PDB file of C-alpha atoms and ligand atoms in Angstrom:
ATOM      1  CA  MET O   1       0.000   0.000   0.000  1.00 38.00           C
ATOM      2  CA  THR O   2       2.219   2.789  -1.240  1.00 42.00           C
ATOM      3  CA  PRO O   3       0.294   6.057  -1.101  1.00 42.00           C
ATOM      4  CA  ALA O   4       0.469   8.190  -4.224  1.00 43.00           C
ATOM      5  CA  ALA O   5       2.931  11.070  -3.834  1.00 46.00           C
ATOM      6  CA  GLY O   6       1.395  14.073  -2.113  1.00 41.00           C
ATOM      7  CA  THR O   7      -1.650  12.244  -0.765  1.00 43.00           C
ATOM      8  CA  THR O   8      -2.333  11.236   2.812  1.00 45.00           C
ATOM      9  CA  PRO O   9      -3.372   7.607   3.235  1.00 70.00           C
ATOM     10  CA  ARG O  10      -6.477   7.247   5.375  1.00 87.00           C
ATOM     11  CA  THR O  11      -7.484   4.398   7.581  1.00 97.00           C
ATOM     12  CA  THR O  12     -11.194   3.609   7.794  1.00 98.00           C
ATOM     13  CA  LEU O  13     -12.737   2.001  10.870  1.00 98.00           C
ATOM     14  CA  VAL O  14     -15.474  -0.486  10.041  1.00 98.00           C
ATOM     15  CA  ARG O  15     -17.652  -2.027  12.731  1.00 98.00           C
ATOM     16  CA  THR O  16     -20.022  -4.271  10.815  1.00 98.00           C
ATOM     17  CA  LYS O  17     -19.630  -7.168   8.391  1.00 98.00           C
ATOM     18  CA  ALA O  18     -21.797  -5.344   5.824  1.00 98.00           C
ATOM     19  CA  GLU O  19     -19.536  -2.256   5.943  1.00 98.00           C
ATOM     20  CA  LEU O  20     -16.483  -4.464   5.707  1.00 98.00           C
ATOM     21  CA  ARG O  21     -17.795  -6.192   2.590  1.00 98.00           C
ATOM     22  CA  THR O  22     -18.588  -2.844   0.946  1.00 98.00           C
ATOM     23  CA  HIS O  23     -15.144  -1.376   1.669  1.00 98.00           C
ATOM     24  CA  ARG O  24     -13.396  -4.609   0.732  1.00 98.00           C
ATOM     25  CA  ALA O  25     -15.170  -4.680  -2.639  1.00 98.00           C
ATOM     26  CA  ALA O  26     -13.820  -1.207  -3.376  1.00 97.00           C
ATOM     27  CA  LEU O  27     -10.177  -2.235  -2.888  1.00 97.00           C
ATOM     28  CA  ARG O  28      -8.360  -2.764  -6.188  1.00 97.00           C
ATOM     29  CA  GLY O  29      -5.211  -4.886  -6.271  1.00 98.00           C
ATOM     30  CA  SER O  30      -3.908  -7.379  -3.728  1.00 98.00           C
ATOM     31  CA  VAL O  31      -5.069  -7.451  -0.115  1.00 98.00           C
ATOM     32  CA  ALA O  32      -3.347  -8.672   3.052  1.00 98.00           C
ATOM     33  CA  LEU O  33      -5.148  -9.461   6.295  1.00 99.00           C
ATOM     34  CA  VAL O  34      -3.472  -8.925   9.666  1.00 98.00           C
ATOM     35  CA  PRO O  35      -5.672 -10.649  12.272  1.00 98.00           C
ATOM     36  CA  THR O  36      -5.173  -9.272  15.799  1.00 98.00           C
ATOM     37  CA  MET O  37      -6.932  -9.050  19.132  1.00 98.00           C
ATOM     38  CA  GLY O  38      -5.898  -5.397  19.440  1.00 98.00           C
ATOM     39  CA  ALA O  39      -3.646  -4.018  22.205  1.00 96.00           C
ATOM     40  CA  LEU O  40      -1.300  -3.367  19.332  1.00 97.00           C
ATOM     41  CA  HIS O  41       2.449  -3.249  19.970  1.00 95.00           C
ATOM     42  CA  ASP O  42       5.567  -3.258  17.813  1.00 94.00           C
ATOM     43  CA  GLY O  43       5.110  -6.981  17.133  1.00 95.00           C
ATOM     44  CA  HIS O  44       1.799  -6.220  15.395  1.00 97.00           C
ATOM     45  CA  LEU O  45       3.377  -3.297  13.545  1.00 97.00           C
ATOM     46  CA  ALA O  46       5.953  -5.712  12.133  1.00 97.00           C
ATOM     47  CA  LEU O  47       3.051  -7.832  10.820  1.00 98.00           C
ATOM     48  CA  VAL O  48       1.543  -4.698   9.264  1.00 98.00           C
ATOM     49  CA  ALA O  49       4.899  -3.736   7.731  1.00 98.00           C
ATOM     50  CA  ARG O  50       5.225  -7.190   6.149  1.00 98.00           C
ATOM     51  CA  ALA O  51       1.635  -7.014   4.895  1.00 98.00           C
ATOM     52  CA  ARG O  52       2.368  -3.629   3.281  1.00 98.00           C
ATOM     53  CA  GLU O  53       5.458  -5.060   1.579  1.00 98.00           C
ATOM     54  CA  LEU O  54       3.452  -7.920   0.120  1.00 98.00           C
ATOM     55  CA  CYS O  55       0.161  -6.335  -0.936  1.00 98.00           C
ATOM     56  CA  ASP O  56      -1.432  -3.160  -2.272  1.00 98.00           C
ATOM     57  CA  HIS O  57      -3.920  -2.951   0.592  1.00 98.00           C
ATOM     58  CA  VAL O  58      -4.011  -4.049   4.229  1.00 98.00           C
ATOM     59  CA  ILE O  59      -6.973  -4.916   6.444  1.00 98.00           C
ATOM     60  CA  LEU O  60      -6.306  -5.256  10.166  1.00 98.00           C
ATOM     61  CA  SER O  61      -8.888  -7.011  12.291  1.00 98.00           C
ATOM     62  CA  ASP O  62      -9.089  -5.956  15.932  1.00 98.00           C
ATOM     63  CA  PHE O  63     -11.328  -8.342  17.845  1.00 98.00           C
ATOM     64  CA  VAL O  64     -10.931 -10.063  21.197  1.00 98.00           C
ATOM     65  CA  ASN O  65     -12.429 -13.398  20.270  1.00 98.00           C
ATOM     66  CA  PRO O  66     -14.414 -14.861  23.192  1.00 98.00           C
ATOM     67  CA  LEU O  67     -14.443 -18.325  21.590  1.00 98.00           C
ATOM     68  CA  GLN O  68     -10.717 -18.809  22.162  1.00 98.00           C
ATOM     69  CA  PHE O  69     -10.785 -18.067  25.903  1.00 98.00           C
ATOM     70  CA  GLY O  70     -11.676 -20.776  28.405  1.00 96.00           C
ATOM     71  CA  PRO O  71     -13.462 -20.349  31.738  1.00 95.00           C
ATOM     72  CA  GLY O  72     -11.209 -18.531  34.211  1.00 93.00           C
ATOM     73  CA  GLU O  73      -8.941 -17.135  31.475  1.00 94.00           C
ATOM     74  CA  ASP O  74      -8.330 -13.414  30.931  1.00 94.00           C
ATOM     75  CA  TYR O  75     -11.124 -12.662  28.427  1.00 97.00           C
ATOM     76  CA  GLU O  76     -12.617  -9.864  30.556  1.00 96.00           C
ATOM     77  CA  ALA O  77      -9.241  -8.454  31.585  1.00 94.00           C
ATOM     78  CA  TYR O  78      -7.627  -8.704  28.148  1.00 95.00           C
ATOM     79  CA  PRO O  79      -6.304  -5.194  27.294  1.00 95.00           C
ATOM     80  CA  ARG O  80      -8.623  -3.263  24.952  1.00 97.00           C
ATOM     81  CA  ASP O  81      -7.938   0.241  23.625  1.00 97.00           C
ATOM     82  CA  LEU O  82      -9.381   0.770  20.163  1.00 98.00           C
ATOM     83  CA  GLU O  83      -8.432   4.457  20.068  1.00 98.00           C
ATOM     84  CA  ALA O  84      -4.783   3.682  20.742  1.00 98.00           C
ATOM     85  CA  ASP O  85      -4.909   0.862  18.178  1.00 98.00           C
ATOM     86  CA  LEU O  86      -6.334   3.199  15.534  1.00 98.00           C
ATOM     87  CA  ALA O  87      -3.646   5.774  16.279  1.00 97.00           C
ATOM     88  CA  ALA O  88      -0.931   3.084  15.994  1.00 98.00           C
ATOM     89  CA  VAL O  89      -1.961   1.984  12.493  1.00 98.00           C
ATOM     90  CA  ASP O  90      -3.427   5.235  11.153  1.00 97.00           C
ATOM     91  CA  GLY O  91      -2.249   5.660   7.587  1.00 97.00           C
ATOM     92  CA  LEU O  92      -0.580   2.230   7.627  1.00 98.00           C
ATOM     93  CA  VAL O  93      -3.632   0.086   6.866  1.00 98.00           C
ATOM     94  CA  ASP O  94      -6.682   0.729   4.675  1.00 98.00           C
ATOM     95  CA  LEU O  95      -9.281  -0.765   6.993  1.00 98.00           C
ATOM     96  CA  VAL O  96      -9.511  -1.636  10.668  1.00 98.00           C
ATOM     97  CA  PHE O  97     -12.312  -4.132  11.240  1.00 98.00           C
ATOM     98  CA  ALA O  98     -13.371  -3.960  14.894  1.00 98.00           C
ATOM     99  CA  PRO O  99     -16.729  -5.703  15.264  1.00 98.00           C
ATOM    100  CA  SER O 100     -18.699  -6.179  18.469  1.00 98.00           C
ATOM    101  CA  VAL O 101     -19.093  -9.723  19.790  1.00 98.00           C
ATOM    102  CA  GLU O 102     -22.771  -9.679  18.727  1.00 98.00           C
ATOM    103  CA  GLU O 103     -21.796  -8.594  15.217  1.00 98.00           C
ATOM    104  CA  MET O 104     -19.214 -11.347  14.890  1.00 98.00           C
ATOM    105  CA  TYR O 105     -21.283 -14.035  16.603  1.00 98.00           C
ATOM    106  CA  PRO O 106     -25.047 -13.400  16.391  1.00 98.00           C
ATOM    107  CA  VAL O 107     -25.336 -16.814  18.056  1.00 97.00           C
ATOM    108  CA  LEU O 108     -22.719 -17.598  20.704  1.00 97.00           C
ATOM    109  CA  PRO O 109     -21.443 -20.257  20.718  1.00 96.00           C
ATOM    110  CA  PRO O 110     -22.121 -20.558  16.988  1.00 98.00           C
ATOM    111  CA  THR O 111     -24.205 -23.497  15.812  1.00 98.00           C
ATOM    112  CA  VAL O 112     -21.464 -24.542  13.381  1.00 97.00           C
ATOM    113  CA  SER O 113     -17.778 -24.038  14.114  1.00 98.00           C
ATOM    114  CA  VAL O 114     -14.395 -25.231  12.891  1.00 98.00           C
ATOM    115  CA  THR O 115     -12.230 -27.625  14.895  1.00 98.00           C
ATOM    116  CA  ALA O 116      -8.462 -27.755  14.980  1.00 97.00           C
ATOM    117  CA  GLY O 117      -8.485 -31.551  15.377  1.00 95.00           C
ATOM    118  CA  ALA O 118      -5.824 -33.452  17.298  1.00 94.00           C
ATOM    119  CA  ALA O 119      -3.199 -30.720  16.797  1.00 93.00           C
ATOM    120  CA  GLY O 120      -5.451 -28.431  18.807  1.00 96.00           C
ATOM    121  CA  THR O 121      -5.502 -30.711  21.837  1.00 97.00           C
ATOM    122  CA  ILE O 122      -1.754 -30.942  22.546  1.00 96.00           C
ATOM    123  CA  LEU O 123       0.698 -28.434  24.067  1.00 95.00           C
ATOM    124  CA  GLU O 124      -1.181 -25.105  24.430  1.00 95.00           C
ATOM    125  CA  GLY O 125      -4.375 -26.902  23.477  1.00 97.00           C
ATOM    126  CA  ALA O 126      -3.958 -29.353  26.387  1.00 96.00           C
ATOM    127  CA  ALA O 127      -3.670 -26.444  28.824  1.00 94.00           C
ATOM    128  CA  ARG O 128      -6.414 -24.432  27.106  1.00 96.00           C
ATOM    129  CA  PRO O 129      -9.120 -26.862  25.918  1.00 97.00           C
ATOM    130  CA  GLY O 130     -11.083 -25.449  22.985  1.00 98.00           C
ATOM    131  CA  HIS O 131      -8.658 -22.566  22.466  1.00 98.00           C
ATOM    132  CA  PHE O 132      -7.531 -23.564  18.972  1.00 98.00           C
ATOM    133  CA  ASP O 133     -11.087 -24.424  17.888  1.00 98.00           C
ATOM    134  CA  GLY O 134     -11.948 -20.834  18.784  1.00 98.00           C
ATOM    135  CA  VAL O 135      -8.923 -19.539  16.890  1.00 98.00           C
ATOM    136  CA  VAL O 136      -9.613 -21.489  13.686  1.00 98.00           C
ATOM    137  CA  THR O 137     -13.304 -20.582  13.801  1.00 98.00           C
ATOM    138  CA  VAL O 138     -12.636 -16.839  14.009  1.00 98.00           C
ATOM    139  CA  VAL O 139      -9.770 -16.993  11.495  1.00 99.00           C
ATOM    140  CA  THR O 140     -12.009 -18.843   9.014  1.00 98.00           C
ATOM    141  CA  LYS O 141     -14.680 -16.167   9.454  1.00 98.00           C
ATOM    142  CA  LEU O 142     -12.136 -13.358   9.032  1.00 98.00           C
ATOM    143  CA  LEU O 143     -10.744 -14.968   5.875  1.00 98.00           C
ATOM    144  CA  GLN O 144     -14.273 -15.357   4.490  1.00 98.00           C
ATOM    145  CA  LEU O 145     -15.140 -11.742   5.290  1.00 98.00           C
ATOM    146  CA  THR O 146     -11.969 -10.157   3.915  1.00 98.00           C
ATOM    147  CA  THR O 147     -11.028 -12.631   1.096  1.00 98.00           C
ATOM    148  CA  PRO O 148      -7.345 -11.648   1.324  1.00 98.00           C
ATOM    149  CA  ASP O 149      -4.539 -12.841  -0.946  1.00 98.00           C
ATOM    150  CA  VAL O 150      -2.221 -13.127   2.063  1.00 99.00           C
ATOM    151  CA  ALA O 151      -2.781 -13.416   5.821  1.00 99.00           C
ATOM    152  CA  VAL O 152       0.094 -12.544   8.134  1.00 98.00           C
ATOM    153  CA  PHE O 153       0.787 -14.309  11.467  1.00 98.00           C
ATOM    154  CA  GLY O 154       3.601 -14.074  14.010  1.00 96.00           C
ATOM    155  CA  ARG O 155       5.925 -16.990  14.727  1.00 94.00           C
ATOM    156  CA  LYS O 156       5.676 -16.555  18.526  1.00 92.00           C
ATOM    157  CA  ASP O 157       2.421 -18.515  18.602  1.00 93.00           C
ATOM    158  CA  ALA O 158       4.121 -21.362  16.778  1.00 93.00           C
ATOM    159  CA  GLN O 159       1.365 -23.925  17.358  1.00 95.00           C
ATOM    160  CA  GLN O 160      -1.268 -21.429  16.205  1.00 96.00           C
ATOM    161  CA  LEU O 161       0.751 -20.811  13.033  1.00 96.00           C
ATOM    162  CA  ALA O 162       1.081 -24.559  12.328  1.00 94.00           C
ATOM    163  CA  ILE O 163      -2.655 -25.099  12.901  1.00 96.00           C
ATOM    164  CA  ILE O 164      -3.616 -22.175  10.660  1.00 97.00           C
ATOM    165  CA  GLN O 165      -1.347 -23.509   7.926  1.00 95.00           C
ATOM    166  CA  ALA O 166      -3.156 -26.862   8.290  1.00 95.00           C
ATOM    167  CA  LEU O 167      -6.557 -25.092   8.260  1.00 97.00           C
ATOM    168  CA  VAL O 168      -5.755 -23.409   4.952  1.00 98.00           C
ATOM    169  CA  ALA O 169      -4.348 -26.602   3.413  1.00 97.00           C
ATOM    170  CA  ASP O 170      -7.070 -28.956   4.698  1.00 97.00           C
ATOM    171  CA  LEU O 171     -10.020 -26.698   3.806  1.00 98.00           C
ATOM    172  CA  ASP O 172      -8.480 -25.483   0.514  1.00 98.00           C
ATOM    173  CA  LEU O 173      -8.800 -21.858   1.574  1.00 98.00           C
ATOM    174  CA  PRO O 174      -7.484 -19.616  -1.201  1.00 98.00           C
ATOM    175  CA  VAL O 175      -5.011 -17.576   0.846  1.00 98.00           C
ATOM    176  CA  ARG O 176      -1.262 -17.622   1.433  1.00 98.00           C
ATOM    177  CA  ILE O 177      -0.130 -17.636   5.067  1.00 98.00           C
ATOM    178  CA  GLU O 178       2.898 -15.447   5.673  1.00 98.00           C
ATOM    179  CA  PRO O 179       4.818 -16.053   8.920  1.00 97.00           C
ATOM    180  CA  VAL O 180       6.694 -13.125  10.474  1.00 97.00           C
ATOM    181  CA  GLU O 181       9.625 -13.366  12.894  1.00 95.00           C
ATOM    182  CA  ILE O 182       9.119 -12.715  16.602  1.00 95.00           C
ATOM    183  CA  GLN O 183       9.628  -9.099  17.627  1.00 94.00           C
ATOM    184  CA  ARG O 184      11.502  -8.538  20.889  1.00 96.00           C
ATOM    185  CA  GLU O 185      11.803  -5.820  23.478  1.00 95.00           C
ATOM    186  CA  PRO O 186      15.396  -4.496  23.859  1.00 96.00           C
ATOM    187  CA  SER O 187      15.813  -6.906  26.814  1.00 96.00           C
ATOM    188  CA  GLY O 188      15.113  -9.878  24.542  1.00 96.00           C
ATOM    189  CA  LEU O 189      11.587 -10.532  25.892  1.00 97.00           C
ATOM    190  CA  ALA O 190       9.250 -11.563  23.065  1.00 96.00           C
ATOM    191  CA  ARG O 191       6.653  -8.843  22.508  1.00 94.00           C
ATOM    192  CA  SER O 192       3.165  -9.829  23.637  1.00 94.00           C
ATOM    193  CA  SER O 193      -0.003  -7.948  24.548  1.00 90.00           C
ATOM    194  CA  ARG O 194       0.067  -9.874  27.850  1.00 93.00           C
ATOM    195  CA  ASN O 195       3.476  -8.396  28.855  1.00 95.00           C
ATOM    196  CA  VAL O 196       1.512  -5.443  30.306  1.00 94.00           C
ATOM    197  CA  TYR O 197       0.423  -7.747  33.143  1.00 95.00           C
ATOM    198  CA  LEU O 198       4.052  -8.206  34.316  1.00 97.00           C
ATOM    199  CA  SER O 199       5.793  -6.218  37.061  1.00 97.00           C
ATOM    200  CA  ASP O 200       9.407  -5.079  36.466  1.00 97.00           C
ATOM    201  CA  ALA O 201      10.595  -8.086  38.477  1.00 97.00           C
ATOM    202  CA  GLY O 202       8.351 -10.359  36.400  1.00 97.00           C
ATOM    203  CA  ARG O 203       9.789  -8.967  33.173  1.00 97.00           C
ATOM    204  CA  GLU O 204      13.270  -9.673  34.486  1.00 96.00           C
ATOM    205  CA  ARG O 205      12.359 -13.269  35.379  1.00 96.00           C
ATOM    206  CA  ALA O 206      10.710 -13.705  31.992  1.00 97.00           C
ATOM    207  CA  LEU O 207      14.104 -13.337  30.352  1.00 97.00           C
ATOM    208  CA  VAL O 208      14.693 -16.994  31.266  1.00 97.00           C
ATOM    209  CA  LEU O 209      12.659 -17.755  28.133  1.00 97.00           C
ATOM    210  CA  SER O 210      14.765 -15.763  25.662  1.00 97.00           C
ATOM    211  CA  ARG O 211      17.993 -16.863  27.384  1.00 97.00           C
ATOM    212  CA  THR O 212      16.957 -20.521  27.108  1.00 98.00           C
ATOM    213  CA  LEU O 213      16.127 -19.956  23.457  1.00 97.00           C
ATOM    214  CA  ALA O 214      19.547 -18.390  22.866  1.00 97.00           C
ATOM    215  CA  ALA O 215      21.207 -21.395  24.529  1.00 98.00           C
ATOM    216  CA  ALA O 216      19.139 -23.751  22.370  1.00 98.00           C
ATOM    217  CA  ARG O 217      20.198 -21.884  19.221  1.00 97.00           C
ATOM    218  CA  ALA O 218      23.819 -22.126  20.332  1.00 98.00           C
ATOM    219  CA  ALA O 219      23.484 -25.873  21.027  1.00 98.00           C
ATOM    220  CA  ALA O 220      22.146 -26.612  17.522  1.00 97.00           C
ATOM    221  CA  PRO O 221      23.196 -28.221  15.208  1.00 96.00           C
ATOM    222  CA  SER O 222      23.725 -30.961  17.835  1.00 98.00           C
ATOM    223  CA  ASN O 223      20.541 -32.895  18.587  1.00 98.00           C
ATOM    224  CA  ALA O 224      21.802 -34.115  21.985  1.00 98.00           C
ATOM    225  CA  ALA O 225      23.133 -30.707  23.046  1.00 98.00           C
ATOM    226  CA  LEU O 226      19.866 -29.004  22.074  1.00 98.00           C
ATOM    227  CA  ARG O 227      17.756 -31.443  24.059  1.00 98.00           C
ATOM    228  CA  ALA O 228      20.158 -31.175  27.017  1.00 98.00           C
ATOM    229  CA  VAL O 229      19.709 -27.375  27.113  1.00 98.00           C
ATOM    230  CA  LEU O 230      15.935 -27.782  27.385  1.00 98.00           C
ATOM    231  CA  HIS O 231      16.204 -30.573  29.951  1.00 97.00           C
ATOM    232  CA  ASP O 232      18.573 -28.482  32.097  1.00 98.00           C
ATOM    233  CA  ALA O 233      16.327 -25.422  31.898  1.00 97.00           C
ATOM    234  CA  LEU O 234      13.373 -27.468  33.169  1.00 97.00           C
ATOM    235  CA  GLN O 235      15.520 -28.906  35.973  1.00 97.00           C
ATOM    236  CA  ARG O 236      16.650 -25.446  37.111  1.00 96.00           C
ATOM    237  CA  ALA O 237      12.980 -24.428  37.404  1.00 94.00           C
ATOM    238  CA  GLU O 238      13.786 -20.711  37.516  1.00 95.00           C
ATOM    239  CA  ILE O 239      10.217 -20.097  36.356  1.00 96.00           C
ATOM    240  CA  ASP O 240       7.047 -22.156  36.498  1.00 96.00           C
ATOM    241  CA  TRP O 241       7.589 -24.029  33.238  1.00 98.00           C
ATOM    242  CA  ALA O 242       4.666 -25.495  31.341  1.00 96.00           C
ATOM    243  CA  TYR O 243       7.084 -27.044  28.865  1.00 96.00           C
ATOM    244  CA  ALA O 244      10.336 -26.531  26.981  1.00 97.00           C
ATOM    245  CA  LEU O 245      10.240 -28.830  23.977  1.00 97.00           C
ATOM    246  CA  ALA O 246      12.031 -29.576  20.739  1.00 97.00           C
ATOM    247  CA  LEU O 247       9.350 -30.458  18.179  1.00 96.00           C
ATOM    248  CA  ASP O 248       9.092 -31.564  14.591  1.00 93.00           C
ATOM    249  CA  PRO O 249       7.632 -28.348  13.062  1.00 89.00           C
ATOM    250  CA  ALA O 250       5.269 -30.274  10.764  1.00 83.00           C
ATOM    251  CA  THR O 251       3.818 -32.822  13.201  1.00 86.00           C
ATOM    252  CA  LEU O 252       4.381 -30.920  16.470  1.00 90.00           C
ATOM    253  CA  GLU O 253       5.657 -34.212  17.906  1.00 93.00           C
ATOM    254  CA  GLU O 254       8.710 -34.252  20.143  1.00 96.00           C
ATOM    255  CA  ILE O 255      11.869 -35.081  18.213  1.00 97.00           C
ATOM    256  CA  ASP O 256      13.948 -38.114  19.150  1.00 96.00           C
ATOM    257  CA  ALA O 257      17.711 -38.632  19.005  1.00 97.00           C
ATOM    258  CA  ALA O 258      17.530 -39.678  15.355  1.00 97.00           C
ATOM    259  CA  HIS O 259      15.905 -36.442  14.167  1.00 97.00           C
ATOM    260  CA  ARG O 260      17.762 -34.277  11.662  1.00 97.00           C
ATOM    261  CA  GLY O 261      16.500 -31.110   9.987  1.00 97.00           C
ATOM    262  CA  GLU O 262      14.326 -28.291  11.283  1.00 96.00           C
ATOM    263  CA  VAL O 263      13.296 -28.275  14.922  1.00 97.00           C
ATOM    264  CA  LEU O 264      10.711 -26.010  16.514  1.00 96.00           C
ATOM    265  CA  VAL O 265      11.926 -25.065  19.979  1.00 97.00           C
ATOM    266  CA  THR O 266       8.880 -23.993  21.938  1.00 97.00           C
ATOM    267  CA  LEU O 267       8.994 -22.600  25.453  1.00 97.00           C
ATOM    268  CA  VAL O 268       6.037 -21.818  27.676  1.00 96.00           C
ATOM    269  CA  GLY O 269       6.201 -20.682  31.268  1.00 97.00           C
ATOM    270  CA  ARG O 270       3.996 -18.939  33.786  1.00 96.00           C
ATOM    271  CA  ILE O 271       5.242 -15.814  35.543  1.00 96.00           C
ATOM    272  CA  GLU O 272       3.058 -13.797  37.934  1.00 96.00           C
ATOM    273  CA  GLY O 273       0.100 -15.794  36.621  1.00 93.00           C
ATOM    274  CA  VAL O 274       0.847 -14.825  32.995  1.00 94.00           C
ATOM    275  CA  ARG O 275       1.412 -17.572  30.437  1.00 93.00           C
ATOM    276  CA  LEU O 276       4.345 -16.497  28.247  1.00 95.00           C
ATOM    277  CA  LEU O 277       5.474 -18.113  24.997  1.00 95.00           C
ATOM    278  CA  ASP O 278       8.674 -17.993  23.026  1.00 96.00           C
ATOM    279  CA  ALA O 279       9.824 -20.063  20.075  1.00 96.00           C
ATOM    280  CA  ALA O 280      12.450 -20.479  17.382  1.00 95.00           C
ATOM    281  CA  VAL O 281      13.141 -22.798  14.494  1.00 95.00           C
ATOM    282  CA  VAL O 282      16.677 -24.227  14.514  1.00 97.00           C
ATOM    283  CA  VAL O 283      18.345 -26.818  12.320  1.00 97.00           C
ATOM    284  CA  VAL O 284      19.830 -30.039  13.703  1.00 98.00           C
ATOM    285  CA  THR O 285      22.337 -31.830  11.499  1.00 98.00           C
ATOM    286  CA  GLU O 286      24.301 -34.038  13.907  1.00 97.00           C
ATOM    287  CA  ALA O 287      23.929 -36.319  16.922  1.00 97.00           C
TER     288      ALA O 287
HETATM  289  O1  PAF P 301      -2.950 -14.403  17.560  1.00 86.82           O
HETATM  290  C1  PAF P 301      -3.982 -13.752  17.846  1.00 86.82           C
HETATM  291  O2  PAF P 301      -3.927 -12.573  18.211  1.00 86.82           O
HETATM  292  C2  PAF P 301      -5.339 -14.434  17.760  1.00 86.82           C
HETATM  293  O3  PAF P 301      -5.252 -15.768  18.139  1.00 86.82           O
HETATM  294  C3  PAF P 301      -5.985 -14.305  16.374  1.00 86.82           C
HETATM  295  C4  PAF P 301      -5.177 -15.014  15.313  1.00 86.82           C
HETATM  296  C5  PAF P 301      -6.134 -12.827  16.010  1.00 86.82           C
HETATM  297  C6  PAF P 301      -7.391 -14.932  16.392  1.00 86.82           C
HETATM  298  O4  PAF P 301      -8.213 -14.303  17.316  1.00 86.82           O
END
């Protein structure tokens, strides 16, 4: 979306599906979708920047999706500030789609929904039952509503990315999924809307995640050394680990000693009650 010289690009806020369809129909050229739950930070702006590189127009969705939160999770408390979000992307995207819950889901839960299958029941899905079903249902709706050429997702939510790639492949959805690298705060902490819940001490402790990831990167290409780094991190228990795993990126199954090739290192820990994720893909070529 390169604005013509001398003109000011404008961002339009749309609140209803009907408005979205009208504005979408008026866009000429390629379109990228950046799905978000708002509380935009530099990580989201990197997704927007990639979307702008790839397509003529960008639609950003800003919707805290109740379907992907379980009982007792932070749905009510999840940070919401539409004005700040609009200011952050003003002139960078063509449309911000920020529907109400009633607009998005006239019937809640919907009568028909999409399921993420077995991949949605392991790892984050084991800790958050139904979470990935909620994600794939809203992403399917957003893709249907915006009919983009490309949809952009961050690599931090590595399982979400893998499941969305499977969604698009399995349901033959005509869109290309574009993964974007994790954005980090200067300290190394992966950017996340939930970082606002952390105290300064919590942020400091959270660096265990990025430090463990750095050690895992350094240990690759050795399979044994990589797995030892993760094992040792769990043993040290400096934070309340959910898991620190080396996975086959395609199957999301734990790698064994024989594995060679790409490995998804995925780290999840709880600090001050906040579930934090970090991830990287490394390559293992030796024992
Ligand atoms: O990654 C997120 O922010 C959400 O899971 C998504 C993809 C916008 C669906 O609500």
